[in-house]
Structures are given as C-alpha cells and as structure tokens.
Short mmCIF file of N, CA and C in Angstrom, two decimals:
data_model
loop_
_atom_site.label_atom_id
_atom_site.label_comp_id
_atom_site.label_asym_id
_atom_site.label_seq_id
_atom_site.Cartn_x
_atom_site.Cartn_y
_atom_site.Cartn_z
N MET A 5 15.63 -15.26 1.89
CA MET A 5 16.65 -15.68 0.65
C MET A 5 15.48 -14.91 -0.78
N LYS A 6 14.21 -15.80 -0.76
CA LYS A 6 13.86 -15.61 -2.57
C LYS A 6 13.32 -14.13 -2.53
N ASN A 7 13.42 -13.63 -1.20
CA ASN A 7 13.12 -12.32 -1.17
C ASN A 7 14.02 -11.10 -1.70
N ASP A 8 15.19 -11.51 -1.68
CA ASP A 8 16.34 -10.80 -1.90
C ASP A 8 16.14 -9.80 -3.38
N LYS A 9 15.65 -10.76 -4.50
CA LYS A 9 15.23 -10.09 -5.70
C LYS A 9 14.55 -8.87 -5.92
N LYS A 10 13.50 -9.99 -4.90
CA LYS A 10 12.11 -8.38 -4.70
C LYS A 10 12.44 -7.61 -4.38
N ASN A 11 13.34 -7.25 -3.39
CA ASN A 11 14.03 -6.43 -2.52
C ASN A 11 14.39 -5.44 -3.46
N ASP A 12 15.00 -5.61 -4.34
CA ASP A 12 15.80 -5.01 -4.89
C ASP A 12 15.32 -3.54 -5.88
N ASP A 13 14.11 -4.15 -6.15
CA ASP A 13 13.53 -3.05 -6.66
C ASP A 13 11.96 -2.73 -5.92
N ARG A 14 12.51 -2.71 -4.77
CA ARG A 14 10.83 -2.20 -3.40
C ARG A 14 11.63 -0.80 -2.99
N VAL A 15 10.54 -0.01 -3.23
CA VAL A 15 10.72 1.08 -2.47
C VAL A 15 9.88 1.26 -1.54
N ILE A 16 9.48 0.51 -0.76
CA ILE A 16 9.00 1.25 0.44
C ILE A 16 9.59 0.77 1.64
N PRO A 17 10.08 1.21 2.80
CA PRO A 17 11.15 0.80 3.77
C PRO A 17 9.76 -0.39 5.05
N ILE A 18 10.45 -1.17 5.17
CA ILE A 18 10.10 -1.96 6.38
C ILE A 18 9.44 -1.58 7.82
N ALA A 19 10.30 -0.48 8.25
CA ALA A 19 10.17 -0.46 9.30
C ALA A 19 8.37 0.48 9.48
N PRO A 20 7.98 1.03 8.63
CA PRO A 20 6.82 1.38 8.94
C PRO A 20 5.54 0.64 8.25
N LEU A 21 5.68 -0.32 7.69
CA LEU A 21 5.36 -1.45 7.64
C LEU A 21 5.03 -2.69 8.87
N ASP A 22 6.27 -2.44 9.76
CA ASP A 22 6.30 -3.36 10.69
C ASP A 22 5.15 -2.48 11.60
N ARG A 23 5.79 -0.89 12.01
CA ARG A 23 4.56 -0.23 12.42
C ARG A 23 3.28 -0.51 12.14
N LEU A 24 2.95 -0.45 10.81
CA LEU A 24 1.01 -0.37 10.94
C LEU A 24 0.50 -1.47 11.48
N ILE A 25 1.55 -2.57 11.02
CA ILE A 25 0.87 -4.21 11.71
C ILE A 25 1.09 -4.33 12.95
N ARG A 26 1.68 -3.28 14.01
CA ARG A 26 1.46 -3.35 15.42
C ARG A 26 0.59 -2.57 15.81
N LYS A 27 0.17 -1.58 14.95
CA LYS A 27 -1.17 -0.80 15.31
C LYS A 27 -2.33 -1.34 15.36
N ALA A 28 -2.41 -2.61 14.52
CA ALA A 28 -3.83 -3.47 14.55
C ALA A 28 -3.54 -4.36 15.32
N ASN A 29 -2.78 -3.89 16.47
CA ASN A 29 -2.96 -4.83 17.92
C ASN A 29 -1.82 -5.69 18.20
N ALA A 30 -1.14 -5.91 16.77
CA ALA A 30 -0.68 -7.28 16.85
C ALA A 30 0.49 -6.85 18.28
N GLU A 31 0.99 -8.06 18.97
CA GLU A 31 1.72 -8.24 19.86
C GLU A 31 3.34 -8.18 19.30
N ARG A 32 3.51 -9.26 18.49
CA ARG A 32 4.74 -9.37 17.84
C ARG A 32 4.18 -9.32 16.00
N VAL A 33 5.24 -9.56 15.65
CA VAL A 33 5.94 -8.89 13.90
C VAL A 33 6.82 -9.67 13.48
N SER A 34 6.82 -10.94 12.44
CA SER A 34 7.71 -11.44 12.40
C SER A 34 8.35 -10.33 11.01
N GLU A 35 9.91 -10.49 10.83
CA GLU A 35 9.97 -9.60 9.64
C GLU A 35 9.47 -9.74 8.15
N SER A 36 9.35 -11.12 7.93
CA SER A 36 9.07 -11.34 6.62
C SER A 36 7.32 -11.40 6.31
N ALA A 37 6.72 -10.77 7.70
CA ALA A 37 5.58 -10.65 7.74
C ALA A 37 5.20 -8.97 7.33
N ALA A 38 6.43 -7.98 7.62
CA ALA A 38 6.39 -6.68 7.64
C ALA A 38 6.91 -6.86 5.53
N LYS A 39 7.76 -7.73 5.07
CA LYS A 39 8.08 -7.31 4.26
C LYS A 39 7.09 -8.26 2.97
N GLU A 40 6.68 -8.87 3.75
CA GLU A 40 4.67 -9.53 2.48
C GLU A 40 3.74 -8.39 2.87
N LEU A 41 3.52 -7.56 3.16
CA LEU A 41 3.15 -6.37 3.25
C LEU A 41 3.87 -5.28 2.37
N GLY A 42 4.92 -5.22 1.82
CA GLY A 42 5.59 -4.45 1.55
C GLY A 42 5.14 -4.64 -0.16
N ILE A 43 5.19 -5.62 -0.51
CA ILE A 43 4.80 -6.67 -1.14
C ILE A 43 4.13 -6.57 -2.04
N ILE A 44 2.78 -6.46 -1.13
CA ILE A 44 1.91 -6.59 -1.77
C ILE A 44 0.93 -4.97 -1.97
N LEU A 45 1.57 -3.74 -1.13
CA LEU A 45 1.12 -2.70 -1.24
C LEU A 45 1.79 -2.19 -2.54
N GLU A 46 2.94 -3.06 -2.49
CA GLU A 46 3.70 -1.88 -3.68
C GLU A 46 2.96 -2.64 -5.32
N ASP A 47 2.55 -3.85 -5.24
CA ASP A 47 2.00 -4.15 -6.11
C ASP A 47 0.71 -3.30 -6.36
N LEU A 48 -0.31 -3.41 -5.42
CA LEU A 48 -1.25 -2.21 -5.71
C LEU A 48 -1.40 -0.92 -6.05
N GLY A 49 0.07 -0.04 -5.06
CA GLY A 49 0.48 1.12 -5.66
C GLY A 49 0.56 0.85 -6.76
N LYS A 50 2.16 0.20 -7.71
CA LYS A 50 1.87 0.03 -8.96
C LYS A 50 0.64 0.29 -9.99
N GLU A 51 -0.40 -0.73 -9.72
CA GLU A 51 -1.50 -0.73 -10.49
C GLU A 51 -2.01 0.90 -10.39
N ILE A 52 -2.11 1.18 -9.13
CA ILE A 52 -2.97 2.36 -9.04
C ILE A 52 -2.09 3.80 -9.55
N ALA A 53 -0.92 3.75 -9.64
CA ALA A 53 -0.01 4.47 -10.31
C ALA A 53 0.13 4.40 -11.96
N ASN A 54 -0.07 3.01 -12.69
CA ASN A 54 0.14 3.26 -13.51
C ASN A 54 -1.25 3.57 -14.15
N ARG A 55 -2.15 3.41 -13.71
CA ARG A 55 -3.73 3.85 -13.90
C ARG A 55 -3.70 5.61 -14.04
N ALA A 56 -2.89 5.99 -13.08
CA ALA A 56 -3.35 7.71 -12.61
C ALA A 56 -2.36 8.01 -13.72
N ASN A 57 -0.92 7.65 -14.03
CA ASN A 57 -0.49 7.52 -15.21
C ASN A 57 -1.44 7.99 -16.63
N ASP A 58 -2.05 6.92 -16.72
CA ASP A 58 -2.97 7.05 -18.11
C ASP A 58 -3.84 8.49 -18.34
N LEU A 59 -4.41 8.31 -16.94
CA LEU A 59 -5.78 9.30 -16.96
C LEU A 59 -4.67 10.54 -16.75
N ALA A 60 -3.61 11.01 -16.25
CA ALA A 60 -2.85 12.45 -16.48
C ALA A 60 -2.66 12.37 -18.18
N LYS A 61 -2.08 11.28 -18.63
CA LYS A 61 -1.89 11.56 -20.10
C LYS A 61 -3.06 11.97 -20.93
N HIS A 62 -3.99 11.23 -20.36
CA HIS A 62 -5.61 11.22 -20.98
C HIS A 62 -5.88 12.73 -21.12
N ALA A 63 -5.60 13.47 -20.10
CA ALA A 63 -6.41 14.74 -19.81
C ALA A 63 -4.87 15.63 -20.24
N ASN A 64 -4.30 15.46 -21.05
CA ASN A 64 -2.99 15.94 -21.84
C ASN A 64 -2.06 16.66 -20.37
N ARG A 65 -1.79 16.14 -19.60
CA ARG A 65 -0.95 16.52 -17.82
C ARG A 65 0.39 16.02 -18.69
N THR A 66 1.75 16.46 -17.93
CA THR A 66 2.76 16.16 -17.58
C THR A 66 2.71 15.40 -16.48
N THR A 67 1.77 16.01 -15.48
CA THR A 67 2.20 15.97 -14.23
C THR A 67 1.10 14.74 -13.63
N VAL A 68 1.14 14.15 -12.99
CA VAL A 68 0.22 13.37 -12.08
C VAL A 68 -0.54 13.54 -10.99
N LYS A 69 -1.22 14.04 -10.91
CA LYS A 69 -1.73 14.75 -9.75
C LYS A 69 -2.76 13.61 -8.35
N ASP A 70 -3.31 14.70 -7.48
CA ASP A 70 -3.82 13.49 -6.78
C ASP A 70 -5.07 13.13 -7.38
N SER A 71 -5.93 14.12 -8.12
CA SER A 71 -7.07 13.44 -8.81
C SER A 71 -6.65 12.62 -9.83
N ASP A 72 -5.87 12.49 -10.59
CA ASP A 72 -5.61 11.19 -11.39
C ASP A 72 -5.38 10.06 -10.08
N ILE A 73 -4.91 10.00 -8.89
CA ILE A 73 -4.65 9.08 -8.19
C ILE A 73 -5.73 8.26 -7.47
N ARG A 74 -6.88 9.46 -7.42
CA ARG A 74 -8.09 9.33 -6.64
C ARG A 74 -9.09 8.29 -7.16
N LEU A 75 -9.10 8.61 -9.23
CA LEU A 75 -9.83 8.10 -9.98
C LEU A 75 -9.07 6.64 -10.47
N ALA A 76 -8.06 6.94 -10.67
CA ALA A 76 -7.13 5.47 -10.39
C ALA A 76 -7.77 4.65 -9.39
N TYR A 77 -7.38 4.89 -8.51
CA TYR A 77 -8.05 3.96 -7.05
C TYR A 77 -9.56 3.55 -7.43
N LYS A 78 -10.53 4.64 -8.05
CA LYS A 78 -12.08 3.91 -8.07
C LYS A 78 -12.10 3.03 -8.82
N GLN A 79 -11.39 3.17 -10.03
CA GLN A 79 -11.36 2.81 -11.28
C GLN A 79 -10.97 1.01 -10.60
N TRP A 80 -9.87 0.82 -10.15
CA TRP A 80 -9.47 -0.15 -9.55
C TRP A 80 -10.17 -1.28 -8.81
N SER A 81 -10.79 -0.64 -7.92
CA SER A 81 -11.59 -0.74 -6.85
C SER A 81 -12.89 -1.46 -7.79
N GLU A 82 -13.22 -0.64 -8.44
CA GLU A 82 -14.61 -1.31 -9.02
C GLU A 82 -14.43 -2.79 -10.00
N ARG A 83 -13.22 -2.47 -10.55
CA ARG A 83 -12.44 -3.58 -11.68
C ARG A 83 -12.46 -5.14 -10.40
N MET A 84 -12.71 -4.58 -9.29
CA MET A 84 -12.17 -6.06 -8.60
C MET A 84 -13.67 -7.00 -8.76
N MET B 30 -3.11 21.75 3.63
CA MET B 30 -3.99 21.72 4.70
C MET B 30 -4.61 21.00 5.16
N LYS B 31 -6.02 20.26 4.61
CA LYS B 31 -6.38 19.34 5.11
C LYS B 31 -6.25 17.68 5.01
N ASN B 32 -4.85 17.95 4.82
CA ASN B 32 -3.91 16.73 5.19
C ASN B 32 -3.49 16.54 6.17
N ASP B 33 -3.33 17.80 6.79
CA ASP B 33 -2.51 17.12 7.87
C ASP B 33 -2.93 17.02 8.97
N LYS B 34 -4.00 16.65 9.26
CA LYS B 34 -4.56 15.75 10.34
C LYS B 34 -4.29 14.11 9.93
N LYS B 35 -4.58 13.99 8.70
CA LYS B 35 -4.08 12.33 8.39
C LYS B 35 -2.68 12.24 8.46
N ASN B 36 -2.11 13.02 8.08
CA ASN B 36 -0.69 12.73 8.05
C ASN B 36 -0.59 12.45 9.32
N ASP B 37 -0.47 13.23 10.64
CA ASP B 37 -0.20 12.83 12.15
C ASP B 37 0.08 11.00 12.19
N ASP B 38 -1.27 10.46 11.93
CA ASP B 38 -1.09 9.34 12.14
C ASP B 38 -0.18 8.27 11.16
N ARG B 39 -0.19 8.94 10.11
CA ARG B 39 0.59 8.01 8.83
C ARG B 39 1.78 7.11 8.78
N VAL B 40 2.62 6.53 8.55
CA VAL B 40 3.75 6.16 8.74
C VAL B 40 4.56 5.85 7.24
N ILE B 41 3.68 5.58 6.16
CA ILE B 41 4.52 5.35 5.32
C ILE B 41 4.90 6.99 4.88
N PRO B 42 6.50 6.61 4.34
CA PRO B 42 6.92 7.88 4.32
C PRO B 42 6.61 8.55 2.68
N ILE B 43 6.45 9.83 2.32
CA ILE B 43 6.29 10.30 1.09
C ILE B 43 7.09 10.03 -0.08
N ALA B 44 8.41 10.00 0.09
CA ALA B 44 9.56 9.69 -0.68
C ALA B 44 9.22 8.35 -1.92
N PRO B 45 9.35 7.60 -1.28
CA PRO B 45 9.22 6.12 -1.86
C PRO B 45 7.95 5.64 -2.53
N LEU B 46 6.83 6.76 -2.09
CA LEU B 46 5.42 7.03 -3.01
C LEU B 46 5.57 7.32 -4.18
N ASP B 47 5.91 8.89 -3.78
CA ASP B 47 6.88 9.06 -5.18
C ASP B 47 7.27 8.71 -6.12
N ARG B 48 8.25 8.05 -5.54
CA ARG B 48 9.43 6.98 -6.40
C ARG B 48 8.27 6.05 -7.43
N LEU B 49 7.59 5.65 -6.82
CA LEU B 49 6.58 4.92 -7.33
C LEU B 49 5.56 5.13 -8.27
N ILE B 50 5.35 5.99 -8.31
CA ILE B 50 4.53 6.67 -9.13
C ILE B 50 5.49 7.13 -10.60
N ARG B 51 6.92 7.81 -10.32
CA ARG B 51 7.65 8.20 -11.03
C ARG B 51 7.96 6.80 -12.17
N LYS B 52 7.64 5.84 -11.27
CA LYS B 52 8.63 4.25 -11.75
C LYS B 52 7.05 3.53 -13.04
N ALA B 53 6.34 4.50 -12.92
CA ALA B 53 4.90 4.02 -13.58
C ALA B 53 4.83 4.79 -15.13
N ASN B 54 5.92 5.73 -15.36
CA ASN B 54 6.46 6.67 -15.85
C ASN B 54 6.11 7.65 -16.11
N ALA B 55 5.65 8.04 -14.75
CA ALA B 55 4.99 9.64 -14.73
C ALA B 55 5.93 10.84 -14.75
N GLU B 56 5.65 11.71 -15.93
CA GLU B 56 7.08 12.30 -16.23
C GLU B 56 7.16 13.45 -14.96
N ARG B 57 6.17 14.12 -14.16
CA ARG B 57 6.11 14.68 -13.14
C ARG B 57 4.80 14.28 -12.10
N VAL B 58 5.19 14.62 -10.83
CA VAL B 58 4.11 14.03 -9.13
C VAL B 58 3.80 14.89 -8.91
N SER B 59 2.81 15.44 -8.17
CA SER B 59 2.25 16.46 -7.70
C SER B 59 2.61 15.67 -6.33
N GLU B 60 3.01 16.42 -4.86
CA GLU B 60 3.67 16.11 -3.88
C GLU B 60 2.25 15.49 -3.52
N SER B 61 0.84 16.00 -3.73
CA SER B 61 -0.36 15.77 -3.43
C SER B 61 -0.98 14.47 -3.57
N ALA B 62 -0.10 14.08 -4.87
CA ALA B 62 -0.78 12.36 -5.54
C ALA B 62 -0.03 11.64 -4.83
N ALA B 63 1.64 11.87 -4.31
CA ALA B 63 2.27 11.31 -3.42
C ALA B 63 1.62 10.94 -2.20
N LYS B 64 1.07 11.84 -1.60
CA LYS B 64 0.56 12.14 -0.16
C LYS B 64 -1.13 11.08 -0.55
N GLU B 65 -1.64 11.41 -1.87
CA GLU B 65 -3.29 10.43 -1.98
C GLU B 65 -2.56 9.02 -2.07
N LEU B 66 -1.56 8.71 -2.41
CA LEU B 66 -1.17 7.26 -3.06
C LEU B 66 -0.86 6.55 -1.63
N GLY B 67 -0.39 7.27 -0.58
CA GLY B 67 -0.51 6.69 0.86
C GLY B 67 -1.04 6.60 1.79
N ILE B 68 -2.54 7.73 1.75
CA ILE B 68 -3.25 7.72 2.30
C ILE B 68 -4.14 5.82 2.27
N ILE B 69 -4.27 6.14 1.06
CA ILE B 69 -5.14 4.77 -0.17
C ILE B 69 -3.97 3.87 0.40
N LEU B 70 -2.93 3.13 0.38
CA LEU B 70 -2.10 1.96 0.64
C LEU B 70 -1.94 1.56 1.95
N GLU B 71 -1.93 3.11 2.57
CA GLU B 71 -1.97 2.91 4.34
C GLU B 71 -3.54 2.23 4.94
N ASP B 72 -4.69 2.69 4.17
CA ASP B 72 -5.96 2.53 4.80
C ASP B 72 -6.02 0.91 4.09
N LEU B 73 -5.56 0.74 3.05
CA LEU B 73 -5.65 -0.89 2.38
C LEU B 73 -4.25 -1.79 3.68
N GLY B 74 -3.92 -1.41 3.53
CA GLY B 74 -2.63 -1.56 4.92
C GLY B 74 -3.14 -1.90 6.07
N LYS B 75 -3.90 -1.31 6.23
CA LYS B 75 -4.44 -1.54 7.94
C LYS B 75 -5.64 -2.55 7.78
N GLU B 76 -6.38 -2.30 6.90
CA GLU B 76 -7.15 -3.60 6.95
C GLU B 76 -6.35 -5.16 6.97
N ILE B 77 -5.40 -5.07 5.47
CA ILE B 77 -5.13 -6.52 5.83
C ILE B 77 -4.40 -7.08 7.44
N ALA B 78 -3.80 -5.98 7.88
CA ALA B 78 -2.99 -6.19 8.88
C ALA B 78 -4.12 -6.70 10.19
N ASN B 79 -5.46 -5.77 10.23
CA ASN B 79 -6.48 -6.30 10.87
C ASN B 79 -6.63 -7.47 10.98
N ARG B 80 -7.29 -7.49 9.78
CA ARG B 80 -7.24 -9.33 9.16
C ARG B 80 -6.29 -10.20 10.01
N ALA B 81 -5.06 -9.95 9.41
CA ALA B 81 -3.69 -10.86 9.67
C ALA B 81 -3.67 -11.28 11.45
N ASN B 82 -4.46 -10.14 12.10
CA ASN B 82 -3.73 -10.34 13.39
C ASN B 82 -4.77 -11.34 13.92
N ASP B 83 -6.35 -10.73 13.75
CA ASP B 83 -7.07 -12.07 14.02
C ASP B 83 -6.65 -13.02 13.32
N LEU B 84 -6.04 -13.27 11.96
CA LEU B 84 -6.08 -14.70 11.53
C LEU B 84 -5.06 -15.22 12.56
N ALA B 85 -3.82 -14.57 13.19
CA ALA B 85 -2.52 -15.22 14.10
C ALA B 85 -3.43 -15.58 15.47
N LYS B 86 -4.40 -14.38 15.80
CA LYS B 86 -4.71 -15.06 17.37
C LYS B 86 -5.62 -16.54 17.02
N HIS B 87 -6.25 -16.45 15.75
CA HIS B 87 -7.19 -17.59 15.49
C HIS B 87 -6.13 -18.97 15.68
N ALA B 88 -5.35 -18.64 15.23
CA ALA B 88 -4.41 -20.10 15.23
C ALA B 88 -3.38 -19.70 16.75
N ASN B 89 -3.61 -19.28 17.63
CA ASN B 89 -2.98 -19.41 19.19
C ASN B 89 -1.96 -18.51 19.04
N ARG B 90 -1.25 -17.95 17.76
CA ARG B 90 0.33 -17.44 18.02
C ARG B 90 -0.19 -15.86 17.99
N THR B 91 0.98 -15.19 19.11
CA THR B 91 0.98 -13.67 19.37
C THR B 91 1.68 -12.94 18.47
N THR B 92 2.77 -13.81 17.13
CA THR B 92 3.26 -13.27 16.35
C THR B 92 2.44 -13.36 15.04
N VAL B 93 2.35 -12.18 14.23
CA VAL B 93 1.98 -12.15 13.44
C VAL B 93 3.15 -12.47 12.03
N LYS B 94 2.74 -13.54 11.33
CA LYS B 94 3.44 -14.17 10.28
C LYS B 94 3.22 -13.87 9.12
N ASP B 95 3.91 -14.31 7.75
CA ASP B 95 3.76 -13.43 6.57
C ASP B 95 2.74 -14.20 6.28
N SER B 96 2.25 -15.74 6.62
CA SER B 96 1.39 -16.54 6.05
C SER B 96 0.35 -15.61 6.21
N ASP B 97 0.04 -15.25 7.86
CA ASP B 97 -1.07 -14.31 8.66
C ASP B 97 -1.90 -13.36 7.00
N ILE B 98 -0.41 -12.83 6.74
CA ILE B 98 -0.30 -11.39 5.81
C ILE B 98 -1.20 -12.04 4.49
N ARG B 99 -0.42 -13.03 4.14
CA ARG B 99 -1.01 -13.40 2.93
C ARG B 99 -2.31 -13.67 2.69
N LEU B 100 -2.87 -14.91 3.86
CA LEU B 100 -4.40 -15.54 3.60
C LEU B 100 -5.11 -13.64 4.15
N ALA B 101 -4.74 -12.89 4.74
CA ALA B 101 -5.66 -12.17 4.70
C ALA B 101 -5.52 -11.49 3.61
N TYR B 102 -4.66 -11.20 2.80
CA TYR B 102 -4.92 -10.21 1.75
C TYR B 102 -5.82 -11.05 0.71
N LYS B 103 -5.95 -12.43 0.57
CA LYS B 103 -6.27 -13.24 -0.52
C LYS B 103 -7.97 -12.92 0.17
N GLN B 104 -8.39 -13.25 1.30
CA GLN B 104 -9.49 -12.92 2.06
C GLN B 104 -10.19 -11.34 1.42
N TRP B 105 -9.19 -10.51 2.01
CA TRP B 105 -9.41 -9.37 1.44
C TRP B 105 -9.71 -8.90 -0.06
N SER B 106 -9.30 -9.52 -0.85
CA SER B 106 -9.35 -9.64 -2.21
C SER B 106 -10.76 -10.16 -2.91
N GLU B 107 -10.87 -11.08 -2.05
CA GLU B 107 -12.19 -12.40 -2.42
C GLU B 107 -13.28 -11.27 -1.79
N ARG B 108 -13.07 -10.50 -0.69
CA ARG B 108 -14.23 -9.60 -0.26
C ARG B 108 -14.76 -8.63 -1.13
N MET B 109 -13.75 -8.15 -2.63
CA MET B 109 -14.07 -7.01 -2.63
C MET B 109 -15.44 -7.36 -4.06
#
C-alpha cells in the first residue's frame, strides 16, 4: 500500500531484483523484499547519476559517459 | 566487448538504467554509461542480498523479508 506512490516513479522492474536476491542463495524471497531492494538501488542510482551528470557538464559534454559514472561512483563511495 | 562476459550474469536490464540517468537531467546517455551503472548497482545489490540472506537465516527464516533488506543496507552503509 504505502509503496504505491513510490512505485509510480520507480524504473527498475521487480523480477530482476528478486532474481538478484535468489542468487544470494535465498530459498524464498518476499515481494516486499524485492521492492525494498529496488527502492534502495534506485536511490543510490539517482545519486550516482546526478553526480555523473554534473561531471559530464563540467567536462563540457552533453553526453553522460561510462567514465562519468565511474568517477561519480568513486566520489560517492569516498563520501561515505 | 569487454562487458560481454559481465553481461552474461547480469539481471537488471539496460533500459531502466538509461531512464534513471536521463531523470538526472542528462541530455544524452551513452549505452556504456547505462551498462556501467548496471554493473555498479548489481554489485551493491549482491552485497546487500548476501547480508540479507544471512540475517534471514540468523532469524531462523527461509524467506528473505523487507526487514532483512533494510537491516542489511543499514549495516552495509555503516561499514563504509
């Protein structure tokens, strides 16, 4: 119920997240667990994407490249 | 090319990752950028899933629940 609103602007589908948890040798995975992981990964993804976009602009590019994502992730990890 | 092997066991599709980066106001997004973000998020997802599975087992459950994911993420964040 309370996830309905959050789901509206979520982009990662549930099925692959469920599979990701099953790969960690989980016997069973609740649907809410897969959703929760989706919320967490999307939040992290948004933070990295925002940083990557700033880095691309800083390099006078309109295209976000993999090198922007890599540096954004490095900076984000070091921040914690 | 060098991503081919990594893609074999990747589960999150590229399209939603591309959308996630576009949402950060990126004008254009290279395909390799979306792939790179996928690799990063899946690695994080696996770490959280492994912890969540340990926590479920520790609580004598065979089902991974959202509370396992939440505590796993909390512990993972604090670890860094």
